[in-house]
Coordinates of C-alpha atoms in Angstrom, one line a residue:
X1 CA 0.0 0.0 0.0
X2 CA 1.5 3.4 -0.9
X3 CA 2.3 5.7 2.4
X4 CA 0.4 8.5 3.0
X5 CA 3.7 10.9 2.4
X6 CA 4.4 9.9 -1.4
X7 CA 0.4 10.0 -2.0
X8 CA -0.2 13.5 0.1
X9 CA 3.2 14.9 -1.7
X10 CA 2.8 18.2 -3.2
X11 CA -1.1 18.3 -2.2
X12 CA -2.4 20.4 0.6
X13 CA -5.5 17.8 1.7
X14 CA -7.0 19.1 5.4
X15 CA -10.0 16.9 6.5
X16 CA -12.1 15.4 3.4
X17 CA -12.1 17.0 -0.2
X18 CA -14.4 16.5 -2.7
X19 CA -12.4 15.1 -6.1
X20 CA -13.8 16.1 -9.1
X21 CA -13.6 14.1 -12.6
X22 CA -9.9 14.1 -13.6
X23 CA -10.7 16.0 -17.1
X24 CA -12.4 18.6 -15.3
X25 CA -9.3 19.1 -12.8
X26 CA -7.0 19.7 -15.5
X27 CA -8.6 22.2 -17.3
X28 CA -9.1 23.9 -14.2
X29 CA -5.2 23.4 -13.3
X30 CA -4.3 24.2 -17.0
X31 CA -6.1 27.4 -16.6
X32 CA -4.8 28.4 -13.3
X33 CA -1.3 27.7 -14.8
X34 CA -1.5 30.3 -18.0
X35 CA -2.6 32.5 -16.0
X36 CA 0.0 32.5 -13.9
X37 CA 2.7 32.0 -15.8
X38 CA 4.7 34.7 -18.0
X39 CA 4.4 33.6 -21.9
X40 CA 7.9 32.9 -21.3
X41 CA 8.4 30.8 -18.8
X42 CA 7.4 27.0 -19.4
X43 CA 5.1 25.2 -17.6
X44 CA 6.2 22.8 -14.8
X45 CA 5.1 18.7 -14.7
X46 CA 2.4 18.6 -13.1
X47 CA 2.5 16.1 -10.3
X48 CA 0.4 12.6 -10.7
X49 CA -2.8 13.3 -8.9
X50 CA -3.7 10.2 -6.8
X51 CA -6.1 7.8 -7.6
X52 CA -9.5 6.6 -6.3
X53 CA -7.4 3.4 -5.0
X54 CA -4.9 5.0 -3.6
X55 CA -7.1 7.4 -1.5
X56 CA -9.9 4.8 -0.3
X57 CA -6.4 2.9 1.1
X58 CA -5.4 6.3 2.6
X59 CA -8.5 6.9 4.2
X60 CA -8.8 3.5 5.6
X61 CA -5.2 3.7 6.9
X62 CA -6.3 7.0 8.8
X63 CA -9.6 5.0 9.8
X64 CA -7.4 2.3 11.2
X65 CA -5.1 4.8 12.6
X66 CA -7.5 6.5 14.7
X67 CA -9.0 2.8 15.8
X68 CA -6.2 1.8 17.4
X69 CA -5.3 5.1 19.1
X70 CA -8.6 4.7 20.5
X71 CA -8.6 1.3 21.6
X72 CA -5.4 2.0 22.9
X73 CA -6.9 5.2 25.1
X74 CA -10.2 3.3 25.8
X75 CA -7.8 0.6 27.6
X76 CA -5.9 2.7 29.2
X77 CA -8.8 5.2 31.0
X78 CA -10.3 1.4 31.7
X79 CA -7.2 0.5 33.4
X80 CA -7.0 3.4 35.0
X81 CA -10.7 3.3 36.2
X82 CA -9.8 0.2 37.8
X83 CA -6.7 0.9 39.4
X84 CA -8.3 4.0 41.1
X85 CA -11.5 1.3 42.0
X86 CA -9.5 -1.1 43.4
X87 CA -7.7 1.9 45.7
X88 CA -10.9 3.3 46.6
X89 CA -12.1 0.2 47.6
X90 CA -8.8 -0.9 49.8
X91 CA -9.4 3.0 51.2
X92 CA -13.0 2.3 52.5
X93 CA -11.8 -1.3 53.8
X94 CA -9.1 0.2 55.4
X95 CA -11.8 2.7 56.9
X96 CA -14.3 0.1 57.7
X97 CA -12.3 -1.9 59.2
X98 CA -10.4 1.0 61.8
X99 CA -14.1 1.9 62.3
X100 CA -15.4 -1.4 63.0
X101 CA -12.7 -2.0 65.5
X102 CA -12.8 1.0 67.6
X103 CA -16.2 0.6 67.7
X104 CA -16.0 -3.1 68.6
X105 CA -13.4 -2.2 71.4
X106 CA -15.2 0.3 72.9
X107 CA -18.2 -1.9 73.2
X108 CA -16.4 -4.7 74.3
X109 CA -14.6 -2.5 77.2
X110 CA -18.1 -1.3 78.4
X111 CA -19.2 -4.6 78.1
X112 CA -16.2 -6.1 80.8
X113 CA -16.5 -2.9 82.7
X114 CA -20.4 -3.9 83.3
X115 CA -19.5 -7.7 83.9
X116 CA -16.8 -6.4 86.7
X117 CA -19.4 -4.3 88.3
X118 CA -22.4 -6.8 88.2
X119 CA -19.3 -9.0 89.6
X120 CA -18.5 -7.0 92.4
X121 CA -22.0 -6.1 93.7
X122 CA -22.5 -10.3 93.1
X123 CA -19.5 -11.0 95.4
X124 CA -20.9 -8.4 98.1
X125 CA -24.5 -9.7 97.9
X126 CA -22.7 -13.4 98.5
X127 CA -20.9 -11.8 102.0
X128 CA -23.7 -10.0 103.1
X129 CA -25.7 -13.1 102.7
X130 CA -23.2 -15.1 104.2
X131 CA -22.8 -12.8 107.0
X132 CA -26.6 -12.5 107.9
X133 CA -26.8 -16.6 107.6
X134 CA -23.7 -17.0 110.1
X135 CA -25.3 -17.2 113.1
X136 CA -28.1 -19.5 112.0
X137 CA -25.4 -21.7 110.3
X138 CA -23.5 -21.9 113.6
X139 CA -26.5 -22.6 115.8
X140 CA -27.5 -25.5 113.0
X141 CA -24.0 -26.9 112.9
X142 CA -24.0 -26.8 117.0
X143 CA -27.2 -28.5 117.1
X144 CA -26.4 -30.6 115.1
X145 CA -22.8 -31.3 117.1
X146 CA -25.1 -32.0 120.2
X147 CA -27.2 -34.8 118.4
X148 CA -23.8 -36.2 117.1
X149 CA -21.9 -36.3 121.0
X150 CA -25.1 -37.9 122.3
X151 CA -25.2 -40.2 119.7
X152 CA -21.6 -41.0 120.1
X153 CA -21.9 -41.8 124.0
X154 CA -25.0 -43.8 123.0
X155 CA -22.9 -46.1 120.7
X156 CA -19.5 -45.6 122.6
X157 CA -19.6 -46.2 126.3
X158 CA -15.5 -45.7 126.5
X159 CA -16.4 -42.0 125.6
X160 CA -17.4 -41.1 129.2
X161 CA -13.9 -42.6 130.3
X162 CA -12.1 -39.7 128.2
X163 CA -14.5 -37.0 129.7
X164 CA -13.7 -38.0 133.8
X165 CA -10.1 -38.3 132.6
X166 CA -9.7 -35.1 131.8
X167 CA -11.8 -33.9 135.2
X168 CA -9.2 -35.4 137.1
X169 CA -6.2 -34.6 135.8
X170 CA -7.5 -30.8 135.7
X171 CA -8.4 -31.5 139.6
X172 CA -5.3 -29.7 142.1
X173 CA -5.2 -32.4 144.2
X174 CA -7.1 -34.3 147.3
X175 CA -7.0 -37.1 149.2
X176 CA -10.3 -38.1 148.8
X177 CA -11.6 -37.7 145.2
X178 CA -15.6 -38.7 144.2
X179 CA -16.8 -39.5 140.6
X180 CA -20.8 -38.3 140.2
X181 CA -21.8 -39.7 136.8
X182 CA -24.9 -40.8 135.3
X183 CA -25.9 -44.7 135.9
X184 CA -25.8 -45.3 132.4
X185 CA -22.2 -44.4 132.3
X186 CA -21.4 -45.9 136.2
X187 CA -20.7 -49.6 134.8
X188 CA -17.5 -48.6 132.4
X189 CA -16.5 -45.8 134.8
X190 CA -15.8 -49.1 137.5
X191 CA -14.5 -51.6 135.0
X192 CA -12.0 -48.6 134.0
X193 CA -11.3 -47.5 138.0
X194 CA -7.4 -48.9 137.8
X195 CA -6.8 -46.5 134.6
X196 CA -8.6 -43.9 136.4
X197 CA -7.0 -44.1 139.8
X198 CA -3.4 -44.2 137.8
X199 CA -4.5 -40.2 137.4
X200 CA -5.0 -39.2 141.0
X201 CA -2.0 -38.3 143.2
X202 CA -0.5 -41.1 145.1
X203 CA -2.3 -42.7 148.1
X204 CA -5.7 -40.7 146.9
X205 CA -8.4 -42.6 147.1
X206 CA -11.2 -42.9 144.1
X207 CA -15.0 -43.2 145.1
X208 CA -17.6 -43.5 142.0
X209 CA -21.1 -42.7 141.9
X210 CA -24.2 -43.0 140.2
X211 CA -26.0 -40.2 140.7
X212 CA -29.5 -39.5 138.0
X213 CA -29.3 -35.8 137.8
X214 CA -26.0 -35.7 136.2
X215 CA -26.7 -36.1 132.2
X216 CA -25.5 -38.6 130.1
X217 CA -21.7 -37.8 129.1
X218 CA -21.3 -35.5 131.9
X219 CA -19.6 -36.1 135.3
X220 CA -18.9 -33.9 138.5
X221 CA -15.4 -34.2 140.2
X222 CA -15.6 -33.6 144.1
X223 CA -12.5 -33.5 146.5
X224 CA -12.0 -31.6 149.8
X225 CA -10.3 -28.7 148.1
X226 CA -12.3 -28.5 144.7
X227 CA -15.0 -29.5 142.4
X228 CA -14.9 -29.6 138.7
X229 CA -18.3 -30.0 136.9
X230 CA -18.8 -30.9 133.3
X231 CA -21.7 -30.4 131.3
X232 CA -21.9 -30.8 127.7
X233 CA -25.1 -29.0 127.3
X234 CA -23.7 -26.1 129.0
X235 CA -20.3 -26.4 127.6
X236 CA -22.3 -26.4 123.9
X237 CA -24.2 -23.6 125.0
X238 CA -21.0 -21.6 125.6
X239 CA -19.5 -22.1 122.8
X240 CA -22.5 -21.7 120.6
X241 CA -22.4 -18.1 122.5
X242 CA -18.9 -17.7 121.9
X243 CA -19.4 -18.3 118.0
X244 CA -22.4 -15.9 117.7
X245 CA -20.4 -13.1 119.5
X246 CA -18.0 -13.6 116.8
X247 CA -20.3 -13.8 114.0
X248 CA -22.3 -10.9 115.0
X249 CA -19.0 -8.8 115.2
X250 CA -18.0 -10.0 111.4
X251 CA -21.3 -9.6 110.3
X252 CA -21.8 -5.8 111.8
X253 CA -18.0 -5.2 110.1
X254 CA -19.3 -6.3 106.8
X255 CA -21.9 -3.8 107.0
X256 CA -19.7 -1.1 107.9
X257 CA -17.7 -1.3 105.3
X258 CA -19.6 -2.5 102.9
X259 CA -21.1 0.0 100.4
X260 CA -23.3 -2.3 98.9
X261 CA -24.9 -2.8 102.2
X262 CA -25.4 0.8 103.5
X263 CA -27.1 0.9 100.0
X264 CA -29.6 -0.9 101.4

């Protein structure tokens, strides 16, 4: 195909141009040339005018031209497009997500700072309860001591031996030493009157006695300088008294100090 410089040479084509029949174009050019020219100069060749070939291939070479430049811009502003999506859509990820997790962390701060407090005021409740069940839990649990003693000198007769040993070695001394302790509890105090003597100071004699008004698991320890009594009713009663004392004293500390409690 012939380039577009050897066909355009010598021609002054802008845009499109209307050719008209090739005898009509030479007159024209003939007459344009005599009367420019002097009578004495000659006439100059005239260059070949291009042909209707030749300028169908040069307009579809510009047509071809101007496709692929734009192809070649359409590509790039659609490349471009999508770089500048793909950054605007990292850019609101990005956003999102620094969003999303300053939201999440405040949320899930409040959250632990409510699950601390409903903790705390949880854990106070459960001392204050505590501390207002003491006393009834320590009158239960001594009750339930008392039925358990009782039920152990019922079963264990040697039980009483261990309670008027302890009498007597607590006694100061005497010459004369008497053993009150209930009938029930008379039989194994004799068979065990060696083991108990074996306590006393020597050459002190050991009377025992059955005497009704001295409970079951108790005994009284006479001589003629003292007398030791012991009752385990009364020595449950005293320290059931002992233990509310000291409940009662935790319990009105709690509320003190306790802000929970002077709440309500």
């Amino acid at each position: 195909m012939p380039s577009s410089s050897r066909i355009l040479r010598g021609l002054a084509i802008k845009g499109w141009r209307t050719y008209y029949p090739r005898q009509e174009e030479n007159e024209i050019l003939a007459q344009e040339k005599e009367e420019s020219s002097s009578p004495d100069e000659l006439p100059e060749p005239e260059p070949p005018l291009p042909t209707r070939e030749e300028i169908e291939e040069e307009r579809k070479a510009i047509l071809q031209q101007a496709r692929r430049e734009g192809e070649e811009q359409r590509r790039r502003i659609l490349s471009e497009a999508q770089e500048e999506a793909v950054k605007l859509a990292e850019q609101a990820r990005q956003e999102g997500y620094a969003k999303g997790y300053r939201e999440g962390k405040t949320a899930a701060e409040k959250i632990k700072a409510e699950a601390d407090e409903l903790l705390e005021q949880a854990h106070q409740q459960r001392e204050k309860i505590l501390a207002d069940a003491e006393p009834q839990i320590l009158q239960i649990a001594v009750s339930l001591a008392e039925k358990l003693l009782n039920y152990e000198l019922e079963v264990n007769e040697n039980l009483i031996i261990g309670i008027v040993s302890r009498c007597l070695e607590a006694l100061p001394g005497g010459r004369e030493v008497i053993v009150r302790v209930n009938p029930r509890d008379e039989i194994v105090c004799r068979e065990n009157a060696d083991m108990l003597r074996r306590l006393l100071k020597k050459g002190a004699v050991l009377e025992i006695r059955g005497d009704a008004e001295v409970q079951p698991g108790c005994c009284k320890v006479d001589s003629e300088e003292s007398e030791i009594t012991f009752d385990l009713a009364r020595e449950l009663q005293i320290l059931t008294g002992k233990l509310l004392e000291l409940a009662e004293s935790s319990g009105e500390a709690y509320v003190k100090d306790s802000p929970v409690a002077v709440q309500i």
